[in-house]
């Protein structure tokens, strides 16, 4: 294992921040996997899962079993790690700009399409290499042309640069109170099926573009777009399987869960030939893919407190009461329900809600009317 500490831009006099990166195996010897946790800095189930995974990777490396390269960023957001308000960690949004740490990653698609023009041929693997050379260059160019970078820009470009040429990008997050679920590209289904089954995902939400450039789409969309423009003439595989894995809820930080998650990630890497050895039989899948545009984000019609009657991780029917919002000043009590039959994979953690505030998310099989644009937000 080689550990590197990348110095990030100093945001201010007398301060310093570094990004810890650990590498197992050797670059260029086989498939490359990139895993990171806590891009939303207070989402810790992924951090403990990687802690357990790295114990397995150390042994695998000692035994010479790592066939490719595995890059681990055990906590991806040193900016968010130090943000607290009123004793509470705030890791989802950058407090200086208000921006979500998992949005606004560079969109390289247009430049990539132009830069490979005239270079592609009939060998799919060669086409992947051609595109990856350009992607590495474009990330560097993006940095050089961006003008003065903020510490947040620097963090985003550094993370994107580490993952840009990976075959597998697994970005570990969690929801507030949730069943294990994953997000990925339409074009990565059914390729992602073995990962989804292996880790025991209970919902697999797919969208080609969910809006505002989350981290995972930086690595899937270039292939989607290359295939759209050049796919009729040249073989272009979906060379990067890029996913966001939501390891349940923010309170689900336990050794028994993390150790199981680590074993499952390890088995997936074995199945994909990044690590040698038998991954064992693939567990039976708990879900199939459903469209992200089929998720009903159930919201409150007025302020008050939320009283849930259904836990996250339950199948529900359209119109079924999932709980109610109670305004104790007016006595207004408003039950809420999903518009769709589906799987209630997540609900919010707080119990105070404002009008229009998110209550829970239900994954249905069919696209819902009006669900377009920014699919990862309630409205
Ligand atoms: Zn997150």
mmCIF file of C-alpha atoms and ligand atoms in Angstrom:
data_model
loop_
_atom_site.group_PDB
_atom_site.id
_atom_site.type_symbol
_atom_site.label_atom_id
_atom_site.label_comp_id
_atom_site.label_asym_id
_atom_site.label_seq_id
_atom_site.Cartn_x
_atom_site.Cartn_y
_atom_site.Cartn_z
ATOM 1 C CA UNK A 1 0.000 0.000 0.000
ATOM 2 C CA UNK A 2 1.204 3.432 -0.796
ATOM 3 C CA UNK A 3 -0.240 6.364 1.052
ATOM 4 C CA UNK A 4 -0.149 9.831 -0.344
ATOM 5 C CA UNK A 5 -1.338 13.027 1.264
ATOM 6 C CA UNK A 6 -2.251 15.534 -1.416
ATOM 7 C CA UNK A 7 -2.034 19.122 -0.260
ATOM 8 C CA UNK A 8 -5.125 21.067 -1.203
ATOM 9 C CA UNK A 9 -5.254 24.802 -1.733
ATOM 10 C CA UNK A 10 -4.932 26.645 1.557
ATOM 11 C CA UNK A 11 -8.199 28.511 2.045
ATOM 12 C CA UNK A 12 -6.655 31.027 4.362
ATOM 13 C CA UNK A 13 -3.466 32.110 6.102
ATOM 14 C CA UNK A 14 -2.434 29.743 8.833
ATOM 15 C CA UNK A 15 -4.553 26.854 7.545
ATOM 16 C CA UNK A 16 -3.794 23.650 5.655
ATOM 17 C CA UNK A 17 -5.805 20.753 4.253
ATOM 18 C CA UNK A 18 -4.770 17.439 2.788
ATOM 19 C CA UNK A 19 -6.507 14.612 1.013
ATOM 20 C CA UNK A 20 -5.425 11.116 2.047
ATOM 21 C CA UNK A 21 -5.158 8.616 -0.825
ATOM 22 C CA UNK A 22 -4.124 4.969 -0.466
ATOM 23 C CA UNK A 23 -3.226 2.780 -3.416
ATOM 24 C CA UNK A 24 -3.162 -1.016 -3.528
ATOM 25 C CA UNK A 25 -1.716 -2.983 -6.432
ATOM 26 C CA UNK A 26 -0.046 -1.391 -9.426
ATOM 27 C CA UNK A 27 -1.251 1.033 -12.035
ATOM 28 C CA UNK A 28 -1.565 -0.431 -15.529
ATOM 29 C CA UNK A 29 -1.484 -4.110 -14.507
ATOM 30 C CA UNK A 30 -5.247 -4.718 -14.628
ATOM 31 C CA UNK A 31 -8.571 -3.021 -14.018
ATOM 32 C CA UNK A 32 -8.593 0.105 -11.862
ATOM 33 C CA UNK A 33 -11.126 0.561 -9.071
ATOM 34 C CA UNK A 34 -11.634 3.846 -7.253
ATOM 35 C CA UNK A 35 -13.562 3.972 -3.976
ATOM 36 C CA UNK A 36 -14.244 6.984 -1.812
ATOM 37 C CA UNK A 37 -16.363 7.715 1.251
ATOM 38 C CA UNK A 38 -17.802 10.755 3.009
ATOM 39 C CA UNK A 39 -17.912 13.148 0.069
ATOM 40 C CA UNK A 40 -20.805 14.380 2.151
ATOM 41 C CA UNK A 41 -18.539 14.659 5.120
ATOM 42 C CA UNK A 42 -20.931 13.574 7.860
ATOM 43 C CA UNK A 43 -21.961 10.361 6.060
ATOM 44 C CA UNK A 44 -19.834 7.857 7.915
ATOM 45 C CA UNK A 45 -21.109 4.334 7.081
ATOM 46 C CA UNK A 46 -18.867 4.376 3.988
ATOM 47 C CA UNK A 47 -15.851 5.453 6.018
ATOM 48 C CA UNK A 48 -16.129 2.481 8.341
ATOM 49 C CA UNK A 49 -16.865 0.156 5.404
ATOM 50 C CA UNK A 50 -13.632 1.275 3.703
ATOM 51 C CA UNK A 51 -11.783 0.902 7.026
ATOM 52 C CA UNK A 52 -12.831 -2.770 7.024
ATOM 53 C CA UNK A 53 -12.199 -3.173 3.289
ATOM 54 C CA UNK A 54 -8.648 -1.887 3.633
ATOM 55 C CA UNK A 55 -7.870 -4.618 6.184
ATOM 56 C CA UNK A 56 -8.867 -7.160 3.514
ATOM 57 C CA UNK A 57 -6.906 -5.304 0.833
ATOM 58 C CA UNK A 58 -3.740 -5.306 2.945
ATOM 59 C CA UNK A 59 -3.878 -9.092 3.266
ATOM 60 C CA UNK A 60 -4.696 -9.481 -0.427
ATOM 61 C CA UNK A 61 -1.737 -7.309 -1.328
ATOM 62 C CA UNK A 62 0.609 -9.299 0.913
ATOM 63 C CA UNK A 63 -0.580 -12.447 -0.847
ATOM 64 C CA UNK A 64 -0.015 -10.894 -4.279
ATOM 65 C CA UNK A 65 -3.726 -11.163 -5.085
ATOM 66 C CA UNK A 66 -4.324 -7.640 -6.321
ATOM 67 C CA UNK A 67 -4.352 -7.928 -10.082
ATOM 68 C CA UNK A 68 -5.164 -4.329 -10.915
ATOM 69 C CA UNK A 69 -5.063 -1.073 -9.048
ATOM 70 C CA UNK A 70 -7.336 -0.020 -6.193
ATOM 71 C CA UNK A 71 -7.394 3.617 -5.166
ATOM 72 C CA UNK A 72 -9.038 4.391 -1.827
ATOM 73 C CA UNK A 73 -9.921 7.866 -0.613
ATOM 74 C CA UNK A 74 -11.075 6.968 2.901
ATOM 75 C CA UNK A 75 -12.657 10.374 3.625
ATOM 76 C CA UNK A 76 -13.083 12.544 0.594
ATOM 77 C CA UNK A 77 -14.037 15.865 2.104
ATOM 78 C CA UNK A 78 -11.607 17.560 4.493
ATOM 79 C CA UNK A 79 -13.496 20.850 3.987
ATOM 80 C CA UNK A 80 -16.780 19.436 5.215
ATOM 81 C CA UNK A 81 -15.110 17.546 8.057
ATOM 82 C CA UNK A 82 -14.506 20.786 9.928
ATOM 83 C CA UNK A 83 -17.933 22.373 9.433
ATOM 84 C CA UNK A 84 -20.061 22.524 12.553
ATOM 85 C CA UNK A 85 -23.003 24.682 13.533
ATOM 86 C CA UNK A 86 -24.498 24.517 16.981
ATOM 87 C CA UNK A 87 -22.472 21.369 17.798
ATOM 88 C CA UNK A 88 -23.856 19.572 14.716
ATOM 89 C CA UNK A 89 -21.621 18.468 11.833
ATOM 90 C CA UNK A 90 -22.762 19.898 8.481
ATOM 91 C CA UNK A 91 -21.159 17.864 5.729
ATOM 92 C CA UNK A 92 -23.564 18.076 2.802
ATOM 93 C CA UNK A 93 -23.165 21.705 1.740
ATOM 94 C CA UNK A 94 -20.120 23.929 1.640
ATOM 95 C CA UNK A 95 -20.923 26.637 4.167
ATOM 96 C CA UNK A 96 -19.076 29.374 2.308
ATOM 97 C CA UNK A 97 -20.834 28.938 -1.063
ATOM 98 C CA UNK A 98 -23.929 26.944 -0.109
ATOM 99 C CA UNK A 99 -23.029 24.395 -2.797
ATOM 100 C CA UNK A 100 -23.674 20.692 -2.426
ATOM 101 C CA UNK A 101 -20.344 18.850 -2.165
ATOM 102 C CA UNK A 102 -21.709 16.205 -4.537
ATOM 103 C CA UNK A 103 -22.669 18.494 -7.405
ATOM 104 C CA UNK A 104 -20.923 20.671 -10.013
ATOM 105 C CA UNK A 105 -18.225 18.200 -11.053
ATOM 106 C CA UNK A 106 -16.652 18.993 -14.415
ATOM 107 C CA UNK A 107 -18.682 18.032 -17.473
ATOM 108 C CA UNK A 108 -16.086 16.933 -20.016
ATOM 109 C CA UNK A 109 -18.481 15.403 -22.550
ATOM 110 C CA UNK A 110 -18.529 18.125 -25.191
ATOM 111 C CA UNK A 111 -14.758 18.556 -25.233
ATOM 112 C CA UNK A 112 -14.252 14.788 -25.250
ATOM 113 C CA UNK A 113 -16.539 14.317 -28.255
ATOM 114 C CA UNK A 114 -14.572 16.961 -30.184
ATOM 115 C CA UNK A 115 -11.169 15.664 -29.111
ATOM 116 C CA UNK A 116 -11.668 12.032 -30.249
ATOM 117 C CA UNK A 117 -13.063 13.038 -33.655
ATOM 118 C CA UNK A 118 -11.080 11.172 -36.343
ATOM 119 C CA UNK A 119 -9.192 9.033 -33.808
ATOM 120 C CA UNK A 120 -11.632 6.149 -33.148
ATOM 121 C CA UNK A 121 -11.463 2.792 -34.918
ATOM 122 C CA UNK A 122 -12.994 -0.690 -34.897
ATOM 123 C CA UNK A 123 -11.162 -1.898 -31.769
ATOM 124 C CA UNK A 124 -13.324 -1.150 -28.702
ATOM 125 C CA UNK A 125 -10.467 -1.509 -26.199
ATOM 126 C CA UNK A 126 -8.298 0.848 -28.248
ATOM 127 C CA UNK A 127 -11.175 3.345 -28.338
ATOM 128 C CA UNK A 128 -11.377 3.228 -24.531
ATOM 129 C CA UNK A 129 -7.668 4.006 -24.282
ATOM 130 C CA UNK A 130 -7.982 6.868 -26.779
ATOM 131 C CA UNK A 131 -10.847 8.364 -24.776
ATOM 132 C CA UNK A 132 -9.001 7.926 -21.467
ATOM 133 C CA UNK A 133 -5.922 9.725 -22.742
ATOM 134 C CA UNK A 134 -8.209 12.624 -23.650
ATOM 135 C CA UNK A 135 -10.096 12.502 -20.336
ATOM 136 C CA UNK A 136 -6.843 12.695 -18.335
ATOM 137 C CA UNK A 137 -5.748 15.612 -20.462
ATOM 138 C CA UNK A 138 -9.105 17.377 -20.214
ATOM 139 C CA UNK A 139 -9.156 17.243 -16.413
ATOM 140 C CA UNK A 140 -5.697 18.866 -16.339
ATOM 141 C CA UNK A 141 -6.772 21.408 -18.930
ATOM 142 C CA UNK A 142 -9.915 22.176 -16.974
ATOM 143 C CA UNK A 143 -7.784 22.970 -13.933
ATOM 144 C CA UNK A 144 -5.374 25.095 -15.949
ATOM 145 C CA UNK A 145 -8.149 27.100 -17.618
ATOM 146 C CA UNK A 146 -10.425 27.568 -14.616
ATOM 147 C CA UNK A 147 -8.703 30.689 -13.338
ATOM 148 C CA UNK A 148 -8.032 31.020 -9.618
ATOM 149 C CA UNK A 149 -9.436 27.959 -7.880
ATOM 150 C CA UNK A 150 -11.259 27.944 -4.577
ATOM 151 C CA UNK A 151 -10.481 25.181 -2.108
ATOM 152 C CA UNK A 152 -13.797 23.594 -3.122
ATOM 153 C CA UNK A 153 -12.887 23.678 -6.847
ATOM 154 C CA UNK A 154 -9.513 22.179 -5.982
ATOM 155 C CA UNK A 155 -11.101 19.358 -3.988
ATOM 156 C CA UNK A 156 -13.531 18.536 -6.815
ATOM 157 C CA UNK A 157 -10.845 18.533 -9.517
ATOM 158 C CA UNK A 158 -8.461 16.503 -7.364
ATOM 159 C CA UNK A 159 -11.054 13.806 -6.696
ATOM 160 C CA UNK A 160 -12.163 13.776 -10.340
ATOM 161 C CA UNK A 161 -8.535 13.484 -11.469
ATOM 162 C CA UNK A 162 -7.965 10.454 -9.236
ATOM 163 C CA UNK A 163 -11.008 8.623 -10.633
ATOM 164 C CA UNK A 164 -11.178 9.783 -14.250
ATOM 165 C CA UNK A 165 -9.544 6.686 -15.790
ATOM 166 C CA UNK A 166 -10.986 4.059 -13.438
ATOM 167 C CA UNK A 167 -12.980 1.073 -14.654
ATOM 168 C CA UNK A 168 -15.016 1.107 -11.439
ATOM 169 C CA UNK A 169 -15.971 4.177 -9.432
ATOM 170 C CA UNK A 170 -17.812 3.489 -6.180
ATOM 171 C CA UNK A 171 -18.811 6.612 -4.262
ATOM 172 C CA UNK A 172 -20.031 5.608 -0.796
ATOM 173 C CA UNK A 173 -22.733 7.754 0.786
ATOM 174 C CA UNK A 174 -25.718 7.276 3.059
ATOM 175 C CA UNK A 175 -29.195 8.748 3.394
ATOM 176 C CA UNK A 176 -30.888 9.899 6.619
ATOM 177 C CA UNK A 177 -32.839 6.748 7.492
ATOM 178 C CA UNK A 178 -32.678 4.287 4.654
ATOM 179 C CA UNK A 179 -32.350 0.846 3.171
ATOM 180 C CA UNK A 180 -29.191 0.167 1.174
ATOM 181 C CA UNK A 181 -29.677 1.555 -2.341
ATOM 182 C CA UNK A 182 -27.616 2.639 -5.327
ATOM 183 C CA UNK A 183 -27.719 5.220 -8.101
ATOM 184 C CA UNK A 184 -26.223 4.631 -11.505
ATOM 185 C CA UNK A 185 -26.588 5.391 -15.200
ATOM 186 C CA UNK A 186 -29.315 3.829 -17.393
ATOM 187 C CA UNK A 187 -26.510 2.568 -19.631
ATOM 188 C CA UNK A 188 -24.860 0.760 -16.706
ATOM 189 C CA UNK A 189 -27.883 -1.491 -16.287
ATOM 190 C CA UNK A 190 -27.718 -4.503 -16.365
ATOM 191 C CA UNK A 191 -23.918 -4.384 -15.984
ATOM 192 C CA UNK A 192 -24.299 -3.157 -12.402
ATOM 193 C CA UNK A 193 -26.569 -6.085 -11.518
ATOM 194 C CA UNK A 194 -23.830 -8.164 -9.864
ATOM 195 C CA UNK A 195 -22.707 -5.236 -7.684
ATOM 196 C CA UNK A 196 -26.300 -4.509 -6.718
ATOM 197 C CA UNK A 197 -26.959 -8.145 -5.781
ATOM 198 C CA UNK A 198 -23.615 -8.626 -4.033
ATOM 199 C CA UNK A 199 -24.008 -5.638 -1.722
ATOM 200 C CA UNK A 200 -27.667 -6.433 -1.061
ATOM 201 C CA UNK A 201 -29.106 -3.250 -2.573
ATOM 202 C CA UNK A 202 -32.857 -2.993 -2.056
ATOM 203 C CA UNK A 203 -33.335 -0.277 -4.674
ATOM 204 C CA UNK A 204 -31.311 0.524 -7.783
ATOM 205 C CA UNK A 205 -32.213 3.932 -9.175
ATOM 206 C CA UNK A 206 -31.123 4.717 -12.704
ATOM 207 C CA UNK A 207 -30.898 7.944 -14.685
ATOM 208 C CA UNK A 208 -28.604 8.940 -17.515
ATOM 209 C CA UNK A 209 -28.437 12.447 -16.176
ATOM 210 C CA UNK A 210 -29.849 13.397 -12.790
ATOM 211 C CA UNK A 211 -28.930 17.105 -12.962
ATOM 212 C CA UNK A 212 -26.183 19.415 -11.685
ATOM 213 C CA UNK A 213 -23.319 16.937 -12.309
ATOM 214 C CA UNK A 214 -22.970 14.699 -9.272
ATOM 215 C CA UNK A 215 -19.613 12.953 -8.824
ATOM 216 C CA UNK A 216 -20.573 9.552 -10.281
ATOM 217 C CA UNK A 217 -21.841 11.016 -13.569
ATOM 218 C CA UNK A 218 -18.473 12.617 -14.301
ATOM 219 C CA UNK A 219 -17.264 9.101 -15.080
ATOM 220 C CA UNK A 220 -20.341 7.511 -16.690
ATOM 221 C CA UNK A 221 -21.626 10.326 -18.905
ATOM 222 C CA UNK A 222 -18.511 10.593 -21.115
ATOM 223 C CA UNK A 223 -19.168 7.016 -22.299
ATOM 224 C CA UNK A 224 -22.901 7.596 -22.649
ATOM 225 C CA UNK A 225 -22.233 10.660 -24.804
ATOM 226 C CA UNK A 226 -19.458 9.046 -26.870
ATOM 227 C CA UNK A 227 -21.783 6.125 -27.594
ATOM 228 C CA UNK A 228 -24.603 8.500 -28.524
ATOM 229 C CA UNK A 229 -22.453 10.404 -31.034
ATOM 230 C CA UNK A 230 -20.118 7.708 -32.375
ATOM 231 C CA UNK A 231 -21.770 4.432 -31.325
ATOM 232 C CA UNK A 232 -23.256 3.719 -34.773
ATOM 233 C CA UNK A 233 -19.844 3.701 -36.415
ATOM 234 C CA UNK A 234 -17.431 2.507 -33.728
ATOM 235 C CA UNK A 235 -17.515 -0.010 -30.850
ATOM 236 C CA UNK A 236 -17.493 1.978 -27.596
ATOM 237 C CA UNK A 237 -18.152 0.082 -24.368
ATOM 238 C CA UNK A 238 -19.512 1.670 -21.175
ATOM 239 C CA UNK A 239 -15.921 1.545 -19.963
ATOM 240 C CA UNK A 240 -16.533 2.926 -16.481
ATOM 241 C CA UNK A 241 -19.105 1.466 -14.131
ATOM 242 C CA UNK A 242 -19.754 4.430 -11.874
ATOM 243 C CA UNK A 243 -22.190 4.274 -8.978
ATOM 244 C CA UNK A 244 -23.240 6.054 -5.837
ATOM 245 C CA UNK A 245 -23.863 3.526 -3.081
ATOM 246 C CA UNK A 246 -26.040 4.663 -0.201
ATOM 247 C CA UNK A 247 -25.029 2.520 2.763
ATOM 248 C CA UNK A 248 -28.327 2.848 4.622
ATOM 249 C CA UNK A 249 -28.877 5.719 7.093
ATOM 250 C CA UNK A 250 -26.479 8.136 8.740
ATOM 251 C CA UNK A 251 -26.775 6.422 12.127
ATOM 252 C CA UNK A 252 -25.940 2.988 10.672
ATOM 253 C CA UNK A 253 -22.286 3.051 11.692
ATOM 254 C CA UNK A 254 -21.677 -0.461 13.005
ATOM 255 C CA UNK A 255 -18.844 -2.947 12.694
ATOM 256 C CA UNK A 256 -21.112 -5.844 11.787
ATOM 257 C CA UNK A 257 -22.672 -3.927 8.868
ATOM 258 C CA UNK A 258 -19.381 -2.385 7.732
ATOM 259 C CA UNK A 259 -17.559 -5.686 7.836
ATOM 260 C CA UNK A 260 -20.291 -7.299 5.705
ATOM 261 C CA UNK A 261 -20.220 -4.349 3.289
ATOM 262 C CA UNK A 262 -16.433 -4.661 3.042
ATOM 263 C CA UNK A 263 -16.634 -8.384 2.284
ATOM 264 C CA UNK A 264 -19.234 -7.694 -0.399
ATOM 265 C CA UNK A 265 -17.160 -4.947 -2.027
ATOM 266 C CA UNK A 266 -14.147 -7.264 -1.929
ATOM 267 C CA UNK A 267 -16.165 -10.069 -3.577
ATOM 268 C CA UNK A 268 -17.340 -7.653 -6.275
ATOM 269 C CA UNK A 269 -13.716 -6.674 -6.978
ATOM 270 C CA UNK A 270 -12.843 -10.360 -7.216
ATOM 271 C CA UNK A 271 -15.722 -11.009 -9.606
ATOM 272 C CA UNK A 272 -14.446 -8.162 -11.798
ATOM 273 C CA UNK A 273 -10.873 -9.473 -11.767
ATOM 274 C CA UNK A 274 -9.400 -6.556 -9.832
ATOM 275 C CA UNK A 275 -8.505 -9.043 -7.072
ATOM 276 C CA UNK A 276 -7.705 -12.736 -7.550
ATOM 277 C CA UNK A 277 -9.770 -15.416 -5.843
ATOM 278 C CA UNK A 278 -13.211 -16.932 -5.797
ATOM 279 C CA UNK A 279 -15.964 -14.469 -4.864
ATOM 280 C CA UNK A 280 -18.368 -17.334 -4.151
ATOM 281 C CA UNK A 281 -21.890 -17.530 -5.504
ATOM 282 C CA UNK A 282 -23.663 -14.278 -6.308
ATOM 283 C CA UNK A 283 -26.424 -13.634 -3.744
ATOM 284 C CA UNK A 284 -29.946 -13.423 -5.080
ATOM 285 C CA UNK A 285 -30.829 -9.877 -6.131
ATOM 286 C CA UNK A 286 -33.216 -8.030 -3.815
ATOM 287 C CA UNK A 287 -34.340 -5.567 -6.495
ATOM 288 C CA UNK A 288 -34.284 -4.717 -10.143
ATOM 289 C CA UNK A 289 -33.536 -1.257 -11.548
ATOM 290 C CA UNK A 290 -36.233 1.410 -11.446
ATOM 291 C CA UNK A 291 -36.084 4.894 -12.992
ATOM 292 C CA UNK A 292 -34.903 7.737 -10.776
ATOM 293 C CA UNK A 293 -37.705 9.691 -12.471
ATOM 294 C CA UNK A 294 -40.094 7.143 -10.931
ATOM 295 C CA UNK A 295 -39.145 8.172 -7.388
ATOM 296 C CA UNK A 296 -41.885 10.060 -5.608
ATOM 297 C CA UNK A 297 -40.318 12.629 -3.299
ATOM 298 C CA UNK A 298 -43.158 13.049 -0.854
ATOM 299 C CA UNK A 299 -43.251 16.578 0.573
ATOM 300 C CA UNK A 300 -45.098 18.405 3.330
ATOM 301 C CA UNK A 301 -47.995 20.738 2.484
ATOM 302 C CA UNK A 302 -47.483 22.776 5.642
ATOM 303 C CA UNK A 303 -45.032 23.172 8.468
ATOM 304 C CA UNK A 304 -45.091 21.174 11.669
ATOM 305 C CA UNK A 305 -43.702 17.950 12.980
ATOM 306 C CA UNK A 306 -43.542 14.624 11.190
ATOM 307 C CA UNK A 307 -45.047 11.513 12.747
ATOM 308 C CA UNK A 308 -44.143 8.521 10.576
ATOM 309 C CA UNK A 309 -46.171 5.337 10.616
ATOM 310 C CA UNK A 310 -43.939 3.446 8.139
ATOM 311 C CA UNK A 311 -40.216 2.738 8.517
ATOM 312 C CA UNK A 312 -37.750 3.161 5.671
ATOM 313 C CA UNK A 313 -37.223 -0.099 3.804
ATOM 314 C CA UNK A 314 -40.904 -1.024 3.321
ATOM 315 C CA UNK A 315 -42.970 -1.661 0.207
ATOM 316 C CA UNK A 316 -45.948 0.684 0.151
ATOM 317 C CA UNK A 317 -49.054 1.275 -1.959
ATOM 318 C CA UNK A 318 -50.065 4.498 -3.704
ATOM 319 C CA UNK A 319 -52.314 6.444 -1.354
ATOM 320 C CA UNK A 320 -51.314 4.436 1.732
ATOM 321 C CA UNK A 321 -50.812 6.684 4.753
ATOM 322 C CA UNK A 322 -47.104 6.826 5.552
ATOM 323 C CA UNK A 323 -47.486 9.243 8.445
ATOM 324 C CA UNK A 324 -48.777 12.752 9.043
ATOM 325 C CA UNK A 325 -47.593 16.295 9.624
ATOM 326 C CA UNK A 326 -49.010 17.982 12.711
ATOM 327 C CA UNK A 327 -49.210 21.709 13.330
ATOM 328 C CA UNK A 328 -49.910 21.962 17.052
ATOM 329 C CA UNK A 329 -50.754 25.667 16.807
ATOM 330 C CA UNK A 330 -53.642 25.286 14.344
ATOM 331 C CA UNK A 331 -54.419 21.643 15.021
ATOM 332 C CA UNK A 332 -53.931 20.917 11.324
ATOM 333 C CA UNK A 333 -53.030 17.264 10.853
ATOM 334 C CA UNK A 334 -52.260 16.183 7.300
ATOM 335 C CA UNK A 335 -51.601 12.567 6.391
ATOM 336 C CA UNK A 336 -49.127 12.019 3.580
ATOM 337 C CA UNK A 337 -48.817 9.267 0.988
ATOM 338 C CA UNK A 338 -46.903 8.362 -2.137
ATOM 339 C CA UNK A 339 -48.363 8.809 -5.618
ATOM 340 C CA UNK A 340 -46.921 5.454 -6.627
ATOM 341 C CA UNK A 341 -46.771 1.872 -5.428
ATOM 342 C CA UNK A 342 -43.139 1.224 -4.627
ATOM 343 C CA UNK A 343 -40.339 0.824 -2.134
ATOM 344 C CA UNK A 344 -39.939 3.519 0.521
ATOM 345 C CA UNK A 345 -36.164 3.385 0.545
ATOM 346 C CA UNK A 346 -35.508 6.537 2.596
ATOM 347 C CA UNK A 347 -37.094 9.012 4.932
ATOM 348 C CA UNK A 348 -35.752 12.193 6.492
ATOM 349 C CA UNK A 349 -33.933 12.155 9.823
ATOM 350 C CA UNK A 350 -35.332 15.335 11.393
ATOM 351 C CA UNK A 351 -38.887 15.569 12.582
ATOM 352 C CA UNK A 352 -39.497 19.281 12.057
ATOM 353 C CA UNK A 353 -40.579 20.128 8.530
ATOM 354 C CA UNK A 354 -41.363 23.291 6.565
ATOM 355 C CA UNK A 355 -43.943 23.633 3.751
ATOM 356 C CA UNK A 356 -42.536 21.821 0.710
ATOM 357 C CA UNK A 357 -39.962 20.024 2.842
ATOM 358 C CA UNK A 358 -39.031 16.451 1.960
ATOM 359 C CA UNK A 359 -40.608 13.656 4.029
ATOM 360 C CA UNK A 360 -39.666 10.403 2.326
ATOM 361 C CA UNK A 361 -38.780 8.847 -1.038
ATOM 362 C CA UNK A 362 -40.643 5.996 -2.705
ATOM 363 C CA UNK A 363 -39.156 4.199 -5.721
ATOM 364 C CA UNK A 364 -41.856 3.218 -8.206
ATOM 365 C CA UNK A 365 -41.504 1.194 -11.394
ATOM 366 C CA UNK A 366 -42.769 3.895 -13.771
ATOM 367 C CA UNK A 367 -41.699 7.459 -14.534
ATOM 368 C CA UNK A 368 -43.928 9.938 -12.688
ATOM 369 C CA UNK A 369 -45.413 12.990 -14.394
ATOM 370 C CA UNK A 370 -43.413 16.140 -13.669
ATOM 371 C CA UNK A 371 -40.272 14.291 -12.551
ATOM 372 C CA UNK A 372 -37.637 15.841 -14.787
ATOM 373 C CA UNK A 373 -34.663 18.180 -14.490
ATOM 374 C CA UNK A 374 -33.055 17.965 -11.068
ATOM 375 C CA UNK A 375 -33.995 14.406 -10.165
ATOM 376 C CA UNK A 376 -31.990 14.241 -6.939
ATOM 377 C CA UNK A 377 -33.933 17.007 -5.235
ATOM 378 C CA UNK A 378 -37.531 17.120 -4.049
ATOM 379 C CA UNK A 379 -38.518 20.039 -6.280
HETATM 380 ZN ZN1 LIG B 1 -24.346 11.782 0.334
#
